[in-house]
Amino acid sequence: MKRRIYMDNHATTPLDPRVLEAMLPYFQEEFGNAASRNHEYGWEAEQAVDRSREIAADLIGGKAKEIIWLSGATESDNVAIKGIVEFYKDKGNHIITTSTEHKAILDTCKSLERKKLARVTYLPVDTQGRVDPSQVREAITDDTILISVMLANNEIGTIQPLAEIGKIAKEKGVFFHTDATQGFGKIPIDVNEMGIDLLSASAHKIYGPKGVGLLWVRSRGPRVRLTAQMDGGGHERGMRSGTLNVTGIVGFAKAIEIAKTEMVEENARILALRERLNDKILSDLDEVYLNGHPTERLAGNLNLSFAYIEGESMLMGLNGSASPDLAAIAVSSGSACTSATLEPSYVLKALGVGDELAHTSIRFGLGRFNTEEEVDYVADRVISEVKRLRELSPLYEMAKEGIDLKDYFAGASH
Ligand SMILES: *Cc1c(COP(=O)(O)O)cnc(C)c1O
C-alpha cells in the first residue's frame, strides 16, 4: 500500500488502540442500555457511563453530575448557546463571542439572530488571533446573558486568555461558555480558576471515537439552567434525551484518562516536532509567514503562509493526487476547509491576513502518532513543492527583482 502521513490532527485524530480496547466489551457482552433500570445489563452500562463522568469531570475540576453526554462538540455548542438563550430570555438576549470561533458557534449565533432570538457581538481578534479581555468587558450590557470564547483555535492554534475573561464574566454576573474542543486534554483546564460556567468538548479530537462529546454545565456558584433542545425520555437530567452512546462514552473517558496522564510529556514531544518542522522549512525557504501566536498556541499547530504559491496547488502536490509514486501527506489549507468554493479562511481574514496570503496558507496538525522521520519527510516535500511552484510564479520572480508588491500583502500585518 502507498505510504500515507497524517498531519491533520485538528480535523480529527486516529483512535488510540488503548481506547479501542476499552470500548470493545461495550459493543459485545456489555451492550446494555444505560437507562434500563431493571437488570444487570442496564446497571453495568450505567456504571460505565457514570465512571466516565467522574473521569471527564476530574480533568477540568468539575463534578461528575455536571457532565452531559451528547454527539459531539457541534451539538454541545448548540445545546449550550440555544439552551441559555431560551431559558434566560426574560433576563436578556445579548451574546458576546469572537469572529474566529468554530462554525458550530458562529452559525448557531447567526441562526439565533435570524430568528430574532438573540443579538450577537462578534469581537475582533488581534493579528495573532487573541481577543482583548477589556473589549469583552466593554461589550457587556444589561442584556448580556452569555459570553462564548473558544479555548484554542482549530486553524491557527491560538490560545485565548480565558481566565481573564472568566474573571470579568464573574464580576458582571454573565455566564461564560467555552468551546474547549481543541485544547481539552492537551492543555490544563480548571473551570473554577478560569471562571467557566459551560464547556464543550469532543472525543475524536483527542484520539477517541467520532460521534461523542460532552457539555459540562456548572451546577453551583452560579447554577446554570438550560432549556433542552431534544425532547424525549429525559436522559441526562432532562437536558439531552436519547439513549446514551455507551461505547463512545467509555472510549471518550479512556481517551481523557490517557490525555491527562501523558499531557505534559506529550506536549513536550509534539512541540519539539513542530519546532523541527518549522525550523527545517524556514532554513530553506524565504517569504514564509507564521499565522497565529508565536507562543500562546497549541503545541501541535503550525500554520504557515508560503507567499506566492496557491495553498490548493500545494495541497495537490502533497496529498498524492498529482504524484502517485510519492507518499500521500494529509494537511489542510487555509482556503479549503470552510467551503467548496475557494474562500480564504475567515479566521486568517480576522487576523488581518490579506486574501492573497491567506490563500497560500497550510495548516500542519501534529499529533500523538507523528514521528521525527515523518516530520523530516514532510519538510523536504514542502520545501521542494514550494520551490517548484515558485519557479512557475511570475509574482515570486517580480518580488525577487525588487518590484514592490505591497498590493499583494494588502491587509497583512506581519
Ligand atoms: C472539531 C471542532 C468542533 C466540532 O466537533 P464535532 O465533535 O466534530 O462536532 C467544534 N469546535 C471546535 C473548536 C472544533 O475543533
Short mmCIF file of C-alpha atoms and ligand atoms in Angstrom, two decimals:
data_model
loop_
_atom_site.label_atom_id
_atom_site.label_comp_id
_atom_site.label_asym_id
_atom_site.label_seq_id
_atom_site.Cartn_x
_atom_site.Cartn_y
_atom_site.Cartn_z
CA MET A 1 0.00 0.00 0.00
CA LYS A 2 1.07 3.54 -0.72
CA ARG A 3 2.63 5.28 2.26
CA ARG A 4 0.42 7.87 3.95
CA ILE A 5 1.28 10.50 6.52
CA TYR A 6 -1.46 12.04 8.63
CA MET A 7 -0.72 15.60 9.76
CA ASP A 8 -4.25 16.97 10.03
CA ASN A 9 -4.91 16.28 13.71
CA HIS A 10 -7.12 19.37 14.18
CA ALA A 11 -9.70 17.87 11.83
CA THR A 12 -9.78 14.57 13.65
CA THR A 13 -7.35 12.16 15.29
CA PRO A 14 -6.82 8.43 14.86
CA LEU A 15 -8.29 6.23 17.59
CA ASP A 16 -5.71 5.28 20.21
CA PRO A 17 -5.51 1.45 20.30
CA ARG A 18 -5.91 1.61 24.11
CA VAL A 19 -9.21 3.42 23.59
CA LEU A 20 -10.44 0.78 21.17
CA GLU A 21 -9.55 -1.93 23.67
CA ALA A 22 -11.53 -0.19 26.41
CA MET A 23 -14.54 0.14 24.12
CA LEU A 24 -14.72 -3.43 22.78
CA PRO A 25 -16.54 -5.09 25.71
CA TYR A 26 -19.30 -2.49 25.44
CA PHE A 27 -20.03 -3.47 21.84
CA GLN A 28 -20.35 -7.09 22.88
CA GLU A 29 -21.17 -8.58 26.28
CA GLU A 30 -21.86 -5.21 27.96
CA PHE A 31 -24.33 -3.96 25.38
CA GLY A 32 -26.98 -2.78 27.84
CA ASN A 33 -28.96 0.44 27.72
CA ALA A 34 -27.74 2.74 30.49
CA ALA A 35 -31.38 3.76 31.08
CA SER A 36 -32.57 0.17 31.75
CA ARG A 37 -33.24 0.17 35.47
CA ASN A 38 -34.45 -3.42 35.86
CA HIS A 39 -31.47 -5.64 35.14
CA GLU A 40 -27.76 -6.10 35.27
CA TYR A 41 -27.20 -5.19 31.62
CA GLY A 42 -28.56 -1.74 32.30
CA TRP A 43 -26.78 -1.35 35.63
CA GLU A 44 -23.40 -2.25 34.13
CA ALA A 45 -23.86 0.23 31.31
CA GLU A 46 -24.96 2.94 33.72
CA GLN A 47 -21.95 2.27 35.94
CA ALA A 48 -19.61 2.57 32.97
CA VAL A 49 -21.24 5.85 31.97
CA ASP A 50 -21.01 7.24 35.50
CA ARG A 51 -17.36 6.20 35.89
CA SER A 52 -16.74 8.03 32.63
CA ARG A 53 -18.46 11.11 34.05
CA GLU A 54 -16.04 11.07 37.00
CA ILE A 55 -13.05 10.84 34.68
CA ALA A 56 -14.26 13.67 32.43
CA ALA A 57 -15.16 15.96 35.34
CA ASP A 58 -11.83 15.26 37.02
CA LEU A 59 -9.90 16.57 34.00
CA ILE A 60 -11.44 20.03 34.29
CA GLY A 61 -12.13 20.34 38.03
CA GLY A 62 -15.89 19.88 37.72
CA LYS A 63 -18.36 17.46 39.30
CA ALA A 64 -19.42 14.20 37.67
CA LYS A 65 -23.12 15.08 37.73
CA GLU A 66 -22.37 18.25 35.75
CA ILE A 67 -21.36 16.29 32.63
CA ILE A 68 -23.94 15.85 29.85
CA TRP A 69 -23.07 13.33 27.14
CA LEU A 70 -24.07 14.12 23.57
CA SER A 71 -22.98 13.54 19.99
CA GLY A 72 -20.00 15.87 19.68
CA ALA A 73 -18.82 19.44 20.06
CA THR A 74 -21.21 20.79 17.42
CA GLU A 75 -24.19 19.56 19.40
CA SER A 76 -22.58 20.66 22.65
CA ASP A 77 -22.12 24.23 21.36
CA ASN A 78 -25.71 24.28 20.09
CA VAL A 79 -27.18 22.95 23.33
CA ALA A 80 -25.18 25.41 25.42
CA ILE A 81 -25.95 28.55 23.45
CA LYS A 82 -29.55 27.82 22.43
CA GLY A 83 -30.29 26.34 25.85
CA ILE A 84 -29.14 29.51 27.63
CA VAL A 85 -30.84 31.88 25.21
CA GLU A 86 -34.14 30.08 25.58
CA PHE A 87 -34.02 29.63 29.35
CA TYR A 88 -32.92 33.17 30.17
CA LYS A 89 -34.95 35.03 27.54
CA ASP A 90 -36.62 37.17 30.20
CA LYS A 91 -33.24 38.27 31.53
CA GLY A 92 -31.74 39.40 28.22
CA ASN A 93 -30.79 38.26 24.74
CA HIS A 94 -27.28 39.55 24.12
CA ILE A 95 -24.37 37.18 23.39
CA ILE A 96 -20.70 38.13 23.13
CA THR A 97 -18.40 35.92 21.09
CA THR A 98 -15.43 36.33 18.74
CA SER A 99 -15.03 36.38 14.98
CA THR A 100 -12.68 33.37 14.93
CA GLU A 101 -14.91 30.82 16.67
CA HIS A 102 -15.68 27.47 15.05
CA LYS A 103 -18.71 27.40 12.73
CA ALA A 104 -20.59 25.44 15.38
CA ILE A 105 -20.61 28.66 17.43
CA LEU A 106 -20.84 31.24 14.64
CA ASP A 107 -23.65 29.52 12.75
CA THR A 108 -25.58 28.89 15.97
CA CYS A 109 -25.34 32.61 16.73
CA LYS A 110 -26.34 33.53 13.16
CA SER A 111 -29.35 31.26 13.39
CA LEU A 112 -30.47 32.89 16.66
CA GLU A 113 -30.02 36.34 15.10
CA ARG A 114 -32.06 35.36 12.04
CA LYS A 115 -34.87 34.19 14.29
CA LYS A 116 -34.57 37.42 16.29
CA LEU A 117 -33.92 35.42 19.43
CA ALA A 118 -30.56 36.99 20.16
CA ARG A 119 -28.36 39.98 19.49
CA VAL A 120 -24.73 38.98 18.99
CA THR A 121 -21.48 40.94 19.30
CA TYR A 122 -18.61 39.34 17.36
CA LEU A 123 -15.44 40.75 18.89
CA PRO A 124 -12.38 41.18 16.69
CA VAL A 125 -9.06 39.50 17.46
CA ASP A 126 -5.55 40.92 17.17
CA THR A 127 -3.07 39.96 14.46
CA GLN A 128 -2.11 36.85 16.42
CA GLY A 129 -5.69 35.75 16.98
CA ARG A 130 -6.21 36.81 20.60
CA VAL A 131 -9.29 38.60 21.86
CA ASP A 132 -8.70 41.53 24.20
CA PRO A 133 -10.43 40.88 27.56
CA SER A 134 -11.03 44.61 28.04
CA GLN A 135 -13.10 44.58 24.84
CA VAL A 136 -15.16 41.77 26.32
CA ARG A 137 -15.75 43.93 29.38
CA GLU A 138 -16.75 46.94 27.27
CA ALA A 139 -19.18 44.87 25.20
CA ILE A 140 -21.20 43.73 28.23
CA THR A 141 -24.60 45.42 28.62
CA ASP A 142 -27.55 44.88 30.98
CA ASP A 143 -28.94 42.49 28.35
CA THR A 144 -25.85 40.28 28.13
CA ILE A 145 -26.59 36.70 29.16
CA LEU A 146 -23.66 34.80 27.68
CA ILE A 147 -20.01 35.14 26.67
CA SER A 148 -18.66 32.34 24.45
CA VAL A 149 -14.94 32.26 23.67
CA MET A 150 -13.06 29.20 22.46
CA LEU A 151 -10.08 27.81 24.37
CA ALA A 152 -7.85 27.24 21.33
CA ASN A 153 -8.47 27.90 17.67
CA ASN A 154 -8.78 24.96 15.28
CA GLU A 155 -6.99 26.70 12.38
CA ILE A 156 -4.22 28.73 13.95
CA GLY A 157 -3.93 27.10 17.38
CA THR A 158 -4.07 30.42 19.26
CA ILE A 159 -4.98 30.01 22.93
CA GLN A 160 -7.39 32.62 24.31
CA PRO A 161 -6.96 34.34 27.70
CA LEU A 162 -9.91 32.50 29.25
CA ALA A 163 -9.03 33.09 32.91
CA GLU A 164 -9.09 36.86 32.40
CA ILE A 165 -12.38 36.70 30.52
CA GLY A 166 -13.83 34.38 33.17
CA LYS A 167 -12.95 36.87 35.87
CA ILE A 168 -14.81 39.64 34.03
CA ALA A 169 -17.80 37.35 33.44
CA LYS A 170 -17.99 36.54 37.18
CA GLU A 171 -17.67 40.21 38.13
CA LYS A 172 -20.52 41.14 35.80
CA GLY A 173 -22.68 38.10 36.54
CA VAL A 174 -22.69 36.86 32.94
CA PHE A 175 -22.45 33.15 32.05
CA PHE A 176 -19.23 32.08 30.36
CA HIS A 177 -19.15 29.23 27.84
CA THR A 178 -16.06 27.90 26.11
CA ASP A 179 -15.74 25.64 23.09
CA ALA A 180 -12.70 23.85 24.52
CA THR A 181 -12.60 21.17 21.81
CA GLN A 182 -9.07 21.83 20.56
CA GLY A 183 -7.45 22.39 23.95
CA PHE A 184 -9.34 19.81 26.04
CA GLY A 185 -6.91 17.05 27.06
CA LYS A 186 -4.00 18.99 25.60
CA ILE A 187 -3.63 21.97 27.91
CA PRO A 188 -4.62 22.16 31.59
CA ILE A 189 -8.15 23.41 32.29
CA ASP A 190 -9.64 24.32 35.65
CA VAL A 191 -13.20 25.55 35.28
CA ASN A 192 -13.14 27.19 38.72
CA GLU A 193 -9.86 29.02 38.31
CA MET A 194 -10.87 30.09 34.82
CA GLY A 195 -14.40 31.19 35.77
CA ILE A 196 -16.02 28.92 33.18
CA ASP A 197 -19.73 28.01 33.51
CA LEU A 198 -20.20 25.78 30.45
CA LEU A 199 -17.61 23.82 28.47
CA SER A 200 -17.85 21.84 25.23
CA ALA A 201 -15.52 19.07 24.05
CA SER A 202 -15.40 16.17 21.61
CA ALA A 203 -13.81 12.71 21.78
CA HIS A 204 -12.50 12.46 18.23
CA LYS A 205 -10.09 15.37 18.65
CA ILE A 206 -8.26 13.55 21.45
CA TYR A 207 -7.78 10.06 19.96
CA GLY A 208 -11.27 8.92 20.94
CA PRO A 209 -14.17 7.82 18.73
CA LYS A 210 -16.25 10.08 16.46
CA GLY A 211 -19.84 10.89 17.38
CA VAL A 212 -19.48 11.52 21.11
CA GLY A 213 -18.95 14.73 23.01
CA LEU A 214 -19.74 16.39 26.29
CA LEU A 215 -21.15 19.56 27.73
CA TRP A 216 -20.12 20.43 31.25
CA VAL A 217 -22.67 22.70 32.97
CA ARG A 218 -21.93 24.37 36.32
CA SER A 219 -24.44 23.33 38.99
CA ARG A 220 -23.45 25.76 41.77
CA GLY A 221 -21.91 29.22 42.07
CA PRO A 222 -23.83 30.03 39.86
CA ARG A 223 -26.21 27.25 38.89
CA VAL A 224 -26.69 27.28 35.13
CA ARG A 225 -30.05 26.25 33.68
CA LEU A 226 -30.67 25.20 30.10
CA THR A 227 -33.76 24.59 28.02
CA ALA A 228 -33.37 21.16 26.41
CA GLN A 229 -33.10 21.10 22.63
CA MET A 230 -34.05 17.43 22.30
CA ASP A 231 -37.36 16.13 23.64
CA GLY A 232 -37.75 12.51 24.64
CA GLY A 233 -37.03 10.19 27.51
CA GLY A 234 -35.49 12.83 29.76
CA HIS A 235 -31.98 11.36 29.82
CA GLU A 236 -29.06 13.38 31.18
CA ARG A 237 -31.18 15.13 33.84
CA GLY A 238 -33.63 16.19 31.17
CA MET A 239 -31.03 18.19 29.29
CA ARG A 240 -30.42 15.75 26.45
CA SER A 241 -32.83 12.95 25.68
CA GLY A 242 -31.72 9.91 23.72
CA THR A 243 -30.16 6.54 24.52
CA LEU A 244 -26.56 7.07 25.52
CA ASN A 245 -23.71 6.03 23.24
CA VAL A 246 -22.16 3.81 25.91
CA THR A 247 -19.25 2.53 23.81
CA GLY A 248 -18.45 6.06 22.69
CA ILE A 249 -18.62 7.42 26.22
CA VAL A 250 -16.35 4.67 27.56
CA GLY A 251 -13.91 5.40 24.72
CA PHE A 252 -14.05 9.14 25.39
CA ALA A 253 -13.27 8.53 29.08
CA LYS A 254 -10.34 6.29 28.23
CA ALA A 255 -9.03 8.95 25.85
CA ILE A 256 -9.34 11.55 28.62
CA GLU A 257 -7.55 9.32 31.11
CA ILE A 258 -4.63 8.84 28.71
CA ALA A 259 -4.56 12.54 27.83
CA LYS A 260 -4.42 13.50 31.49
CA THR A 261 -1.62 11.08 32.35
CA GLU A 262 0.50 11.85 29.32
CA MET A 263 -0.26 15.53 28.75
CA VAL A 264 2.99 17.06 29.93
CA GLU A 265 5.26 14.57 28.23
CA GLU A 266 3.20 14.52 25.05
CA ASN A 267 3.09 18.30 24.75
CA ALA A 268 6.86 18.50 25.01
CA ARG A 269 7.32 15.81 22.38
CA ILE A 270 4.81 17.35 19.95
CA LEU A 271 6.23 20.84 20.48
CA ALA A 272 9.70 19.53 19.59
CA LEU A 273 8.26 18.02 16.41
CA ARG A 274 6.58 21.31 15.49
CA GLU A 275 9.79 23.25 16.04
CA ARG A 276 11.71 20.75 13.97
CA LEU A 277 9.21 21.09 11.13
CA ASN A 278 9.21 24.89 11.36
CA ASP A 279 13.00 25.19 11.57
CA LYS A 280 13.60 22.90 8.61
CA ILE A 281 11.12 24.76 6.43
CA LEU A 282 12.38 28.22 7.43
CA SER A 283 16.02 27.28 6.96
CA ASP A 284 15.39 26.51 3.31
CA LEU A 285 12.61 28.90 2.21
CA ASP A 286 12.16 32.66 2.34
CA GLU A 287 8.85 34.55 2.43
CA VAL A 288 7.18 32.15 4.84
CA TYR A 289 4.89 33.71 7.47
CA LEU A 290 3.57 32.22 10.69
CA ASN A 291 -0.17 32.65 11.27
CA GLY A 292 -1.31 32.83 14.88
CA HIS A 293 0.53 33.45 18.10
CA PRO A 294 4.23 32.50 18.41
CA THR A 295 3.93 31.06 21.92
CA GLU A 296 0.29 31.09 23.09
CA ARG A 297 -0.62 28.28 20.72
CA LEU A 298 -1.33 24.55 20.72
CA ALA A 299 1.86 22.50 20.59
CA GLY A 300 0.69 20.59 17.53
CA ASN A 301 -0.34 23.58 15.41
CA LEU A 302 1.84 25.09 12.71
CA ASN A 303 0.00 27.38 10.29
CA LEU A 304 2.24 28.91 7.64
CA SER A 305 1.66 31.15 4.64
CA PHE A 306 4.00 30.46 1.74
CA ALA A 307 3.89 33.70 -0.21
CA TYR A 308 3.42 33.48 -4.00
CA ILE A 309 2.05 29.96 -4.14
CA GLU A 310 -1.55 28.75 -4.06
CA GLY A 311 -2.29 26.64 -1.00
CA GLU A 312 -4.54 24.47 -3.14
CA SER A 313 -1.76 23.71 -5.66
CA MET A 314 0.49 22.93 -2.75
CA LEU A 315 -2.10 20.54 -1.28
CA MET A 316 -2.36 18.71 -4.60
CA GLY A 317 1.40 18.36 -4.64
CA LEU A 318 1.39 16.96 -1.13
CA ASN A 319 -1.75 14.84 -0.93
CA GLY A 320 -0.64 12.36 -3.54
CA SER A 321 -3.32 13.08 -6.14
CA ALA A 322 -0.71 14.54 -8.51
CA SER A 323 2.16 12.24 -7.58
CA PRO A 324 1.08 8.61 -7.34
CA ASP A 325 4.57 7.34 -6.54
CA LEU A 326 5.11 9.63 -3.52
CA ALA A 327 3.70 9.28 -0.02
CA ALA A 328 0.30 10.96 0.44
CA ILE A 329 0.54 13.73 3.03
CA ALA A 330 -2.63 14.86 4.78
CA VAL A 331 -2.59 18.55 5.76
CA SER A 332 -5.16 21.36 5.32
CA SER A 333 -5.11 24.67 3.52
CA GLY A 334 -6.48 27.96 4.76
CA SER A 335 -8.88 28.18 1.87
CA ALA A 336 -10.22 24.66 1.59
CA CYS A 337 -11.66 23.83 4.94
CA THR A 338 -14.59 26.24 5.19
CA SER A 339 -16.35 25.58 1.90
CA ALA A 340 -16.27 24.02 -1.52
CA THR A 341 -15.63 27.41 -3.08
CA LEU A 342 -12.17 28.85 -2.60
CA GLU A 343 -13.00 31.45 0.01
CA PRO A 344 -9.97 32.44 2.05
CA SER A 345 -10.25 31.34 5.65
CA TYR A 346 -12.40 33.69 7.75
CA VAL A 347 -10.02 33.08 10.66
CA LEU A 348 -6.99 34.34 8.73
CA LYS A 349 -9.08 37.26 7.45
CA ALA A 350 -9.94 38.17 11.03
CA LEU A 351 -6.22 38.38 11.84
CA GLY A 352 -5.85 40.89 9.02
CA VAL A 353 -4.06 38.48 6.68
CA GLY A 354 -4.82 39.60 3.13
CA ASP A 355 -6.77 37.32 0.77
CA GLU A 356 -3.70 36.61 -1.34
CA LEU A 357 -1.57 35.49 1.55
CA ALA A 358 -4.47 33.64 3.16
CA HIS A 359 -4.75 31.53 0.01
CA THR A 360 -1.15 30.41 0.46
CA SER A 361 -1.59 29.03 3.96
CA ILE A 362 -1.13 25.44 5.09
CA ARG A 363 -2.16 24.05 8.45
CA PHE A 364 0.06 21.30 9.81
CA GLY A 365 -1.63 19.50 12.71
CA LEU A 366 0.85 17.33 14.56
CA GLY A 367 -0.36 14.67 16.92
CA ARG A 368 0.38 11.70 19.14
CA PHE A 369 1.33 9.32 16.36
CA ASN A 370 3.59 11.55 14.28
CA THR A 371 7.31 10.76 14.23
CA GLU A 372 10.52 12.69 13.61
CA GLU A 373 11.00 10.71 10.43
CA GLU A 374 7.59 11.87 9.18
CA VAL A 375 8.38 15.47 10.07
CA ASP A 376 11.64 15.35 8.12
CA TYR A 377 9.95 13.77 5.13
CA VAL A 378 7.10 16.32 5.14
CA ALA A 379 9.54 19.24 5.49
CA ASP A 380 11.50 18.02 2.46
CA ARG A 381 8.38 17.56 0.37
CA VAL A 382 7.06 21.00 1.36
CA ILE A 383 10.36 22.65 0.50
CA SER A 384 10.64 21.04 -2.91
CA GLU A 385 6.97 21.68 -3.67
CA VAL A 386 7.20 25.38 -2.76
CA LYS A 387 10.38 25.78 -4.81
CA ARG A 388 8.75 24.09 -7.78
CA LEU A 389 5.62 26.25 -7.59
CA ARG A 390 7.61 29.45 -7.09
CA GLU A 391 9.62 28.72 -10.21
CA LEU A 392 6.31 28.90 -12.04
CA SER A 393 5.22 32.05 -10.24
CA PRO A 394 5.70 35.40 -12.02
CA LEU A 395 4.94 37.18 -8.73
CA TYR A 396 7.79 35.48 -6.93
CA GLU A 397 10.14 36.43 -9.76
CA MET A 398 8.95 40.04 -9.61
CA ALA A 399 9.47 40.15 -5.87
CA LYS A 400 12.99 38.80 -6.28
CA GLU A 401 13.67 41.51 -8.88
CA GLY A 402 12.73 44.07 -6.26
CA ILE A 403 9.35 45.08 -7.70
CA ASP A 404 7.12 46.42 -4.94
CA LEU A 405 4.24 44.04 -4.38
CA LYS A 406 2.60 45.81 -1.49
CA ASP A 407 -0.83 45.20 -3.00
CA TYR A 408 -0.14 41.51 -2.67
CA PHE A 409 0.36 41.89 1.05
CA ALA A 410 -2.50 44.37 1.49
CA GLY A 411 -4.03 43.84 4.86
CA ALA A 412 -1.19 41.62 6.03
CA SER A 413 0.20 42.88 9.25
CA HIS A 414 3.22 40.69 9.52
C1 LIG B 1 -13.92 19.83 15.68
C2 LIG B 1 -14.44 21.03 16.38
C3 LIG B 1 -15.80 21.19 16.61
C4 LIG B 1 -16.83 20.20 16.12
O1 LIG B 1 -16.74 18.99 16.82
P1 LIG B 1 -17.59 17.72 16.39
O2 LIG B 1 -17.46 16.80 17.54
O3 LIG B 1 -16.93 17.21 15.16
O4 LIG B 1 -19.00 18.16 16.16
C5 LIG B 1 -16.21 22.30 17.30
N1 LIG B 1 -15.33 23.22 17.73
C6 LIG B 1 -14.02 23.11 17.52
C7 LIG B 1 -13.09 24.16 18.02
C8 LIG B 1 -13.52 22.01 16.84
O5 LIG B 1 -12.22 21.90 16.61
#
